[in-house]
Short mmCIF file of C-alpha atoms and ligand atoms in Angstrom, two decimals:
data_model
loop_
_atom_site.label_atom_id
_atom_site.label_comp_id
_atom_site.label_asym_id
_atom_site.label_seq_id
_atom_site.Cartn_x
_atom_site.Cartn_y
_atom_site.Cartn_z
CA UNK A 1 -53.84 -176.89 106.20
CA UNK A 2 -55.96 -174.48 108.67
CA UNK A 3 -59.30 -174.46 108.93
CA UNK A 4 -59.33 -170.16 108.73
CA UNK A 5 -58.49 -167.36 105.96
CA UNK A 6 -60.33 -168.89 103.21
CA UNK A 7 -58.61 -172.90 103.46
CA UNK A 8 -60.81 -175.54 104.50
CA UNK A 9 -59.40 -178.39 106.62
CA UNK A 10 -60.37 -182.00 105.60
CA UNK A 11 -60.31 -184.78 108.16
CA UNK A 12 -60.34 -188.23 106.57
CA UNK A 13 -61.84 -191.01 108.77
CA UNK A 14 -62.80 -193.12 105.81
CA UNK A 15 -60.32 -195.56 103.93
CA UNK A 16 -59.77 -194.76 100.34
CA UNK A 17 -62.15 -196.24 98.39
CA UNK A 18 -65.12 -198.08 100.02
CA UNK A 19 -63.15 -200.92 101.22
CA UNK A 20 -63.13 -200.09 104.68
CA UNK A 21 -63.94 -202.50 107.45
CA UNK A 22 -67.15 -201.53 108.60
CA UNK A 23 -68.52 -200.79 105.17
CA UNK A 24 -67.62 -203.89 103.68
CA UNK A 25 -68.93 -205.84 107.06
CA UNK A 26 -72.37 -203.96 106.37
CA UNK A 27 -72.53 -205.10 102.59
CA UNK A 28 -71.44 -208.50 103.44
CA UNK A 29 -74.27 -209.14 106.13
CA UNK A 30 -77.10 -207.09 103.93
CA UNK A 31 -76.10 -209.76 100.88
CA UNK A 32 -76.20 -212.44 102.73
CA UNK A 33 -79.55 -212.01 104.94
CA UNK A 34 -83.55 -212.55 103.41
CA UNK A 35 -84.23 -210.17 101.91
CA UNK A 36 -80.83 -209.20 100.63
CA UNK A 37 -80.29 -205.34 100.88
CA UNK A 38 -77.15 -202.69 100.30
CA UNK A 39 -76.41 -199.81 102.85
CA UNK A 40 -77.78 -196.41 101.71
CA UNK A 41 -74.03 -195.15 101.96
CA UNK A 42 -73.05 -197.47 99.07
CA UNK A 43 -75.12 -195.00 96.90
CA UNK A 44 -73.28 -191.67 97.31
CA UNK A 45 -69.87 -192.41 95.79
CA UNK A 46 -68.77 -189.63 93.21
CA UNK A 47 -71.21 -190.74 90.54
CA UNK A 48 -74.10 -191.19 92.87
CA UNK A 49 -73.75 -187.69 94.36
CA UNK A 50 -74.17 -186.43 91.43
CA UNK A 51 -77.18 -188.32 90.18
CA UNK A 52 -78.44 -187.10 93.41
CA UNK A 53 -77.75 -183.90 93.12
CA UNK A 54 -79.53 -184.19 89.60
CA UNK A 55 -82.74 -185.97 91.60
CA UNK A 56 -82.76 -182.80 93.42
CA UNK A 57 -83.36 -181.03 90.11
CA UNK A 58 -86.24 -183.36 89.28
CA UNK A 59 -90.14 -181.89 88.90
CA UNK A 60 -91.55 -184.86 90.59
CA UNK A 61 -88.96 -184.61 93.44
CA UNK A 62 -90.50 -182.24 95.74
CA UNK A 63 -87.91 -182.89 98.96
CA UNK A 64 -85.06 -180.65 98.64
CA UNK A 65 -87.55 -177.51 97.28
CA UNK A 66 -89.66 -178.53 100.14
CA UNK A 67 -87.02 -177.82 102.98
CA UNK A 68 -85.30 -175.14 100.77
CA UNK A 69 -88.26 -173.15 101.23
CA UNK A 70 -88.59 -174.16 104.74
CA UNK A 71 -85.32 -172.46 105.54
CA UNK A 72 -85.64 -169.48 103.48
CA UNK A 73 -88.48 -168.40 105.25
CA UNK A 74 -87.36 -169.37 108.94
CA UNK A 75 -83.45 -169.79 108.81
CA UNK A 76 -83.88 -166.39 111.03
CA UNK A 77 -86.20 -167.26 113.18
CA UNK A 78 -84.02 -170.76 113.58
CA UNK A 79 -80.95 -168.88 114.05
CA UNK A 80 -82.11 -166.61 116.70
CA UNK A 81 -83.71 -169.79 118.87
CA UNK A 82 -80.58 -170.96 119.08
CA UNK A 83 -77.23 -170.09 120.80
CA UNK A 84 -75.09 -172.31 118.07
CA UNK A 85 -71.39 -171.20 117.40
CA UNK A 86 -70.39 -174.46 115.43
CA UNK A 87 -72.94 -175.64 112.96
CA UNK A 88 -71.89 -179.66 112.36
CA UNK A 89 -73.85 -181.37 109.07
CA UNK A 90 -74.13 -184.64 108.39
CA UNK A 91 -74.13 -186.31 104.43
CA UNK A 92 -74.09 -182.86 103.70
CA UNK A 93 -73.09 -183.41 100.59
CA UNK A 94 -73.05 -180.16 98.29
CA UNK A 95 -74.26 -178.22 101.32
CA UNK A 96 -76.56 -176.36 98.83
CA UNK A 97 -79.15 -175.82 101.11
CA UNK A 98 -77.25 -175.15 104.03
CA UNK A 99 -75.86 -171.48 102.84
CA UNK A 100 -79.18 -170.64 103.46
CA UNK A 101 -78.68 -171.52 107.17
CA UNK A 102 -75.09 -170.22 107.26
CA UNK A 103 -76.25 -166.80 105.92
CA UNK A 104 -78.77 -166.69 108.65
CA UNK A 105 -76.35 -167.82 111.63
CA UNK A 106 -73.49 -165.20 110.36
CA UNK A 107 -76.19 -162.32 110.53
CA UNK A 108 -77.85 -163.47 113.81
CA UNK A 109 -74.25 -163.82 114.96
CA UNK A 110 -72.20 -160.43 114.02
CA UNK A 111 -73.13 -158.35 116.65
CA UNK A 112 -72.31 -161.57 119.67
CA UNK A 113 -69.53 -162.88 117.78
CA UNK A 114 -69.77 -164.77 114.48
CA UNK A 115 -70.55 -168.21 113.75
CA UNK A 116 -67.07 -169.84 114.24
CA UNK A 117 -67.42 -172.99 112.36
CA UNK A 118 -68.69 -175.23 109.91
CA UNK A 119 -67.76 -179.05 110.28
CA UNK A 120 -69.32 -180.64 106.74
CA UNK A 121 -69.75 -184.76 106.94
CA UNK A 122 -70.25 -186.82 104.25
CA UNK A 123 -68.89 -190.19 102.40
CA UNK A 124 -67.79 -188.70 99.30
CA UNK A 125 -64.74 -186.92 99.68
CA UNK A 126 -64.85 -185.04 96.22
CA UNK A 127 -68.19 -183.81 96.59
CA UNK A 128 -67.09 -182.64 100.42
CA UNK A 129 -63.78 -181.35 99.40
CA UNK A 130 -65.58 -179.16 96.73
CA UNK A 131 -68.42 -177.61 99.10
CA UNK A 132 -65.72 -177.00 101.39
CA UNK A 133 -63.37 -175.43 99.71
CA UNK A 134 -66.30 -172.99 98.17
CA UNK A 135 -67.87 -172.11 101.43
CA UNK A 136 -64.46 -171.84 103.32
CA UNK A 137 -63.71 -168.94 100.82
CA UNK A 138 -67.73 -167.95 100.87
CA UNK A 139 -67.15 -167.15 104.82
CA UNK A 140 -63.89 -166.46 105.42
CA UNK A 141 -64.06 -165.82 108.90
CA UNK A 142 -65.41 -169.44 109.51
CA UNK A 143 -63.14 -172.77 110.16
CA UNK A 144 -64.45 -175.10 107.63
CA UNK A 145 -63.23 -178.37 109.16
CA UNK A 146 -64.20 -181.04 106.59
CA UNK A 147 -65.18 -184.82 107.79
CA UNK A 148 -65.15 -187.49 105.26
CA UNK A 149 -66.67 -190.14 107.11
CA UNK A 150 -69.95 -192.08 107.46
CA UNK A 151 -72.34 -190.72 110.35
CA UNK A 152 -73.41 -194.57 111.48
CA UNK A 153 -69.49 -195.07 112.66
CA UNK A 154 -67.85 -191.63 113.45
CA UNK A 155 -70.22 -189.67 115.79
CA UNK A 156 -68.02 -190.15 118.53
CA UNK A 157 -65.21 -188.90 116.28
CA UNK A 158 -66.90 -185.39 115.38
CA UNK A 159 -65.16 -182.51 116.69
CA UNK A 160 -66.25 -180.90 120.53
CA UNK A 161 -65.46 -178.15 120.87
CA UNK A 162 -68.08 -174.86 120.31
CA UNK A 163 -71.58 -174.97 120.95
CA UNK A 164 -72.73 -177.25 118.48
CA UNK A 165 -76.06 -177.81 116.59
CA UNK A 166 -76.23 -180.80 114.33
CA UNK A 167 -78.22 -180.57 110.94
CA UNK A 168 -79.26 -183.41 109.85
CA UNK A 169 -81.40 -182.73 106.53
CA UNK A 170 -82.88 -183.65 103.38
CA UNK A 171 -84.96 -186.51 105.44
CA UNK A 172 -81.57 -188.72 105.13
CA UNK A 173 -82.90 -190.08 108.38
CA UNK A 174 -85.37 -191.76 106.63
CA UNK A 175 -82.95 -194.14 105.03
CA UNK A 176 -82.72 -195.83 108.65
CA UNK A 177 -85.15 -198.97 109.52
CA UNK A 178 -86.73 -197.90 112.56
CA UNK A 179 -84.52 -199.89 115.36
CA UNK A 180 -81.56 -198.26 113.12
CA UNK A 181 -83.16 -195.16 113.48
CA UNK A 182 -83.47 -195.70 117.39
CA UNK A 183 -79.84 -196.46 117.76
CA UNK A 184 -78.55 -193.65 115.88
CA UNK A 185 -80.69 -191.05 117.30
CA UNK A 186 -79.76 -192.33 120.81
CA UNK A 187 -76.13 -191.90 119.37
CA UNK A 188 -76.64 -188.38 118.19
CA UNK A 189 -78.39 -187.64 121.46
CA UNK A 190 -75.26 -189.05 123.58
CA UNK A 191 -73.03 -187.48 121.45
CA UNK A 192 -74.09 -183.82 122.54
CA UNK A 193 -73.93 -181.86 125.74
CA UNK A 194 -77.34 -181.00 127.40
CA UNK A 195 -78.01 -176.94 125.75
CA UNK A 196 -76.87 -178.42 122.71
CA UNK A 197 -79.03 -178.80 119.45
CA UNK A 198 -80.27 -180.91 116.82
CA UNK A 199 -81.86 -179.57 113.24
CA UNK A 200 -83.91 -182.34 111.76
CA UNK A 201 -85.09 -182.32 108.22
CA UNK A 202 -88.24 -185.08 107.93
CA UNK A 203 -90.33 -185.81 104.76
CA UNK A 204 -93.52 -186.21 105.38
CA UNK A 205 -96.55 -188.97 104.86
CA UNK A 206 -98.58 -187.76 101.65
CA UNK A 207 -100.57 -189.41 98.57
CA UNK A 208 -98.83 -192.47 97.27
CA UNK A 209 -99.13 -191.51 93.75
CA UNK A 210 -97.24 -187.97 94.75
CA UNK A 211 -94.55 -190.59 96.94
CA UNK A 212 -94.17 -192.76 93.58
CA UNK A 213 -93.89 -190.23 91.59
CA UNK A 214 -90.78 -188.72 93.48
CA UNK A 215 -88.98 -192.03 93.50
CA UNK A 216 -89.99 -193.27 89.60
CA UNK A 217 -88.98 -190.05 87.74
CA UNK A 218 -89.91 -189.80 83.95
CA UNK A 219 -86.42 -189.08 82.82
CA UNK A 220 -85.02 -192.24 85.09
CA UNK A 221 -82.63 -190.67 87.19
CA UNK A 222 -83.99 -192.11 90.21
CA UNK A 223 -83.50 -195.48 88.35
CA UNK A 224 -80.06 -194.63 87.34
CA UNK A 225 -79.35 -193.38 91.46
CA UNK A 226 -80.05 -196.56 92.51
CA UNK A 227 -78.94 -198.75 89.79
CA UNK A 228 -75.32 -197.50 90.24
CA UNK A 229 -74.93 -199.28 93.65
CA UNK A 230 -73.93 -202.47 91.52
CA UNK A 231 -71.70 -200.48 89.50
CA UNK A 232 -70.19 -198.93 92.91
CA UNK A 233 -70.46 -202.96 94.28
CA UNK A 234 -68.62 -204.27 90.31
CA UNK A 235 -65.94 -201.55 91.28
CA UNK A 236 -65.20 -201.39 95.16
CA UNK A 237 -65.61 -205.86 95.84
CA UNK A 238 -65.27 -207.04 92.00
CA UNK A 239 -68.66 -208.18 91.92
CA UNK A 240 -70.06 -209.70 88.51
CA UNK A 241 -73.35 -208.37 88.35
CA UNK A 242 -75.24 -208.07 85.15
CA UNK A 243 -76.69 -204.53 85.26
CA UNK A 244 -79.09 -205.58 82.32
CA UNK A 245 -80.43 -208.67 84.63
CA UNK A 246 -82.02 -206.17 86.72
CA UNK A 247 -85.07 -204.39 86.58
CA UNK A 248 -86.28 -201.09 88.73
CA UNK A 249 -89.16 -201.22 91.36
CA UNK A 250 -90.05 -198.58 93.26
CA UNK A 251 -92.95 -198.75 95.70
CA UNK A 252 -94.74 -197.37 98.75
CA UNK A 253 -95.12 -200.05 101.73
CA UNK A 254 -98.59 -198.38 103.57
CA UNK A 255 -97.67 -200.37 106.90
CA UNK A 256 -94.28 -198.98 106.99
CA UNK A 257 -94.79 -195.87 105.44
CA UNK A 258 -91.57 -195.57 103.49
CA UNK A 259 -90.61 -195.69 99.88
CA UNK A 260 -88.92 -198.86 99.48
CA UNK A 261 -86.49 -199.09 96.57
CA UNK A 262 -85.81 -202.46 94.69
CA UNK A 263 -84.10 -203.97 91.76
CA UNK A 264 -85.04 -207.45 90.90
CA UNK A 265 -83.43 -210.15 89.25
CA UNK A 266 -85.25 -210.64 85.98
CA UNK A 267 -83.26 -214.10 84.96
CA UNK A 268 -81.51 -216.23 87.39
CA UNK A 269 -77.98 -214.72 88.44
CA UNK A 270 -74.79 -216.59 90.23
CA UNK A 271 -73.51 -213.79 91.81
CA UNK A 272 -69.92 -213.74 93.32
CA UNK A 273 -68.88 -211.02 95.72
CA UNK A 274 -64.69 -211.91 96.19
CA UNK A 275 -64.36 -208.67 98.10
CA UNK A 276 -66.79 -210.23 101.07
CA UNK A 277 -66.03 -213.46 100.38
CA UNK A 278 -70.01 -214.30 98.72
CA UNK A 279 -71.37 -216.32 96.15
CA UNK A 280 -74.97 -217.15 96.11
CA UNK A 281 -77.72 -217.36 93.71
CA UNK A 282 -80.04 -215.03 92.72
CA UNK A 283 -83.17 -216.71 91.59
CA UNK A 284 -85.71 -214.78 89.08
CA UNK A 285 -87.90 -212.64 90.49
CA UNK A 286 -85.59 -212.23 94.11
CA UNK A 287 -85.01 -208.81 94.88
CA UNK A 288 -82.14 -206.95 96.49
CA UNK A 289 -83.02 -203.52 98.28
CA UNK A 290 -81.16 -200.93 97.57
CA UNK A 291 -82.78 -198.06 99.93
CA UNK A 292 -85.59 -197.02 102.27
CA UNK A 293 -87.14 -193.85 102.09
CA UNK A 294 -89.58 -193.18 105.54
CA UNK A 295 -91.93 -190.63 105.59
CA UNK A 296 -92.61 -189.30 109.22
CA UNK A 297 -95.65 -187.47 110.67
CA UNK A 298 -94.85 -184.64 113.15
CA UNK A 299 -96.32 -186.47 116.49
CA UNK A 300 -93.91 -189.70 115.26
CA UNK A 301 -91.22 -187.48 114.89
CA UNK A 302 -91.32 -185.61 118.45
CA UNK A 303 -91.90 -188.67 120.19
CA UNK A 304 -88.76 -190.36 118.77
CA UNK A 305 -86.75 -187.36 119.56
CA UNK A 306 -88.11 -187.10 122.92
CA UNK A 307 -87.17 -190.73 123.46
CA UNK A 308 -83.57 -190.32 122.75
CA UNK A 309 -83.60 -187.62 124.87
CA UNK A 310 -84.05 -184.33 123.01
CA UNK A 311 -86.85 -182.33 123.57
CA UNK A 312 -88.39 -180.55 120.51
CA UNK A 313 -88.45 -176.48 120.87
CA UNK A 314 -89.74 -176.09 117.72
CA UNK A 315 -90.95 -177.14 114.13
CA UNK A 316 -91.61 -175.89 111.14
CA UNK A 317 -93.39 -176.93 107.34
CA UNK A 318 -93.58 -175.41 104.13
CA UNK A 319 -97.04 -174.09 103.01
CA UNK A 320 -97.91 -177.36 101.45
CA UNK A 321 -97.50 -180.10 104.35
CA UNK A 322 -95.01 -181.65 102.63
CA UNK A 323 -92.15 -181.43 104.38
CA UNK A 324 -91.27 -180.79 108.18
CA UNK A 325 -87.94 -178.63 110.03
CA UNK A 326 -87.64 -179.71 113.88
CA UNK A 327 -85.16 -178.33 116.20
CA UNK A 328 -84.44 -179.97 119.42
CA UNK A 329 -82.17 -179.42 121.95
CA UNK A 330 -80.03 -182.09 124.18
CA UNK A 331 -81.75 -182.37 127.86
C1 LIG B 401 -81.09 -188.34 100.43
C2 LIG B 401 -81.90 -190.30 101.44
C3 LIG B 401 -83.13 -188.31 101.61
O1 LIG B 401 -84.67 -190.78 100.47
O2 LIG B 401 -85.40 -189.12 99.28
C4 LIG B 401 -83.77 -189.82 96.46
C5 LIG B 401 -82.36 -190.33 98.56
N1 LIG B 401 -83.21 -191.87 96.80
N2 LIG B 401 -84.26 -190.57 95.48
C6 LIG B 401 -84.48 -189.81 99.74
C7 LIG B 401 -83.11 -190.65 97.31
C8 LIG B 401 -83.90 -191.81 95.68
C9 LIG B 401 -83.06 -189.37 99.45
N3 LIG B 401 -82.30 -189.11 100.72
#
């Protein structure tokens, strides 16, 4: 397939399934280290794209209509900062946000040439092959050149060519613990020529009832979100978790500032993982953690940029504080 007239292309760098290596190698380690944990990627098969796309829905989940607002009043002012002519995002999921930005680079764009491609990233290849397919025909003179792949292995694999700037939104970085976070940005950082840019979406430190509240919805979608990570781990490794054994806990760490995501055995559980080779015993009350959710504050957020070598040109919030837009460019 091309990547013009209206087709997207779809580059698959993930194994079918979520048996790959590296995958399987992260599960394997998080399982078997104190406390036990999942990677964040685990969560976004087909299922939990679409609870997440549903969280995004949610009253008490302020993110996405945080940053949405964010770029409807500057994706202009973004667009003309920058000299991008292939816009790369990663987990981009439905990309719902991002026509927002694409509108703005096509205008800023028509009279020097338009913006010549999108390059879409994300683990779940139905959700990505969907988005892709609609904004390939959306914007037909634009290569959509789909990735499914997982931004912690396939940076290097992302295509060069273009000016690029990377969006990275929807405070995904937060999922990262903070030498993760380090590594990866370094990553990005290398990954990009010097006059190249970076678009990064942070949620921001608030009130810890407001935090809670965002992450322990009254309808339990949240719950559902990250209760389907044992149905993804039952499916993908043949896992024999009891969902019922687990209950839901949610809660804000003040030292780390982050949302930290839980579900604790409520009885004792033998647990046997044949796909990595595990079996161990989960006593009551032990906790597996499913997924970190930092919240940044703008000085935190330049500095680590700076660090891996990108230098902040700008940032932006929405009215209320709550959420923050920085674009940096590659030194
Ligand atoms: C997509 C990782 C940014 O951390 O807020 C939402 C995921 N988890 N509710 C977040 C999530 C539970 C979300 N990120």
């Amino acid at each position: 397939m091309s990547g013009g007239a209206g087709e997207p292309r779809v580059q698959v760098l993930l194994d079918e399934g979520r048996s790959a290596g590296a995958l399987v190698e992260q599960v394997r380690r998080g399982l078997a280290t104190h406390p036990r944990s999942l990677p964040a990627a685990w969560l976004y098969d087909d299922e939990g794209s679409r609870l997440f796309d549903e969280i995004t829905r949610l009253p008490e989940y302020y993110p996405t209509r945080a940053e949405r607002a964010i770029l409807v009043e500057h994706a202009q002012e973004i667009a003309a900062a920058c000299d991008a002519t292939t816009l790369v995002e990663l987990g981009s999921g439905t990309s719902e946000k991002t026509r927002v930005l694409l509108d703005a680079l096509h205008d800023q764009r028509r009279a020097a040439g338009a913006l010549r491609r999108f390059v879409p990233v994300d683990v779940s290849h139905e959700t990505l092959r969907r988005a892709a397919t609609d904004l390939a025909a959306r914007y037909p003179g634009m290569e959509v050149e789909a990735v499914v792949g997982d931004f912690t292995l396939h940076l290097g694999d992302l295509p060069r060519d273009g000016r690029r700037m990377v969006a990275f939104l929807g405070s995904t970085i937060g999922n990262f613990h903070p030498e993760e976070r380090r590594a990866f940005l370094g990553a990005l950082a290398d990954s990009l020529d010097p006059g190249e840019w970076l678009l990064l979406g942070t949620d921001l430190v608030k009130d810890a009832d407001r935090l809670v509240a965002a992450y322990d919805d009254t309808q339990g979608v949240t719950e559902r979100f990250i209760r389907n990570a044992l149905v993804v781990l039952g499916r993908e490794l043949g896992a024999d978790l009891d969902p019922g054994a687990f209950s839901y806990v949610p809660f804000w760490d003040p030292r780390e500032e982050r949302m930290d995501l839980r579900l604790r055995a409520e009885e004792p559980q033998p647990v046997r993982v044949p796909g990595v080779g595990l079996e161990f015993e989960l006593t009551t009350g032990e906790e597996i953690r499913v997924e970190i959710s930092t919240k940044f504050r703008p000085e935190g957020v330049r500095e680590e940029l700076d660090e891996a070598g990108l230098t902040v040109t700008q940032s932006w919030t929405d009215p209320a504080g709550d959420f923050a837009l920085t674009l940096a460019r590659r030194r």
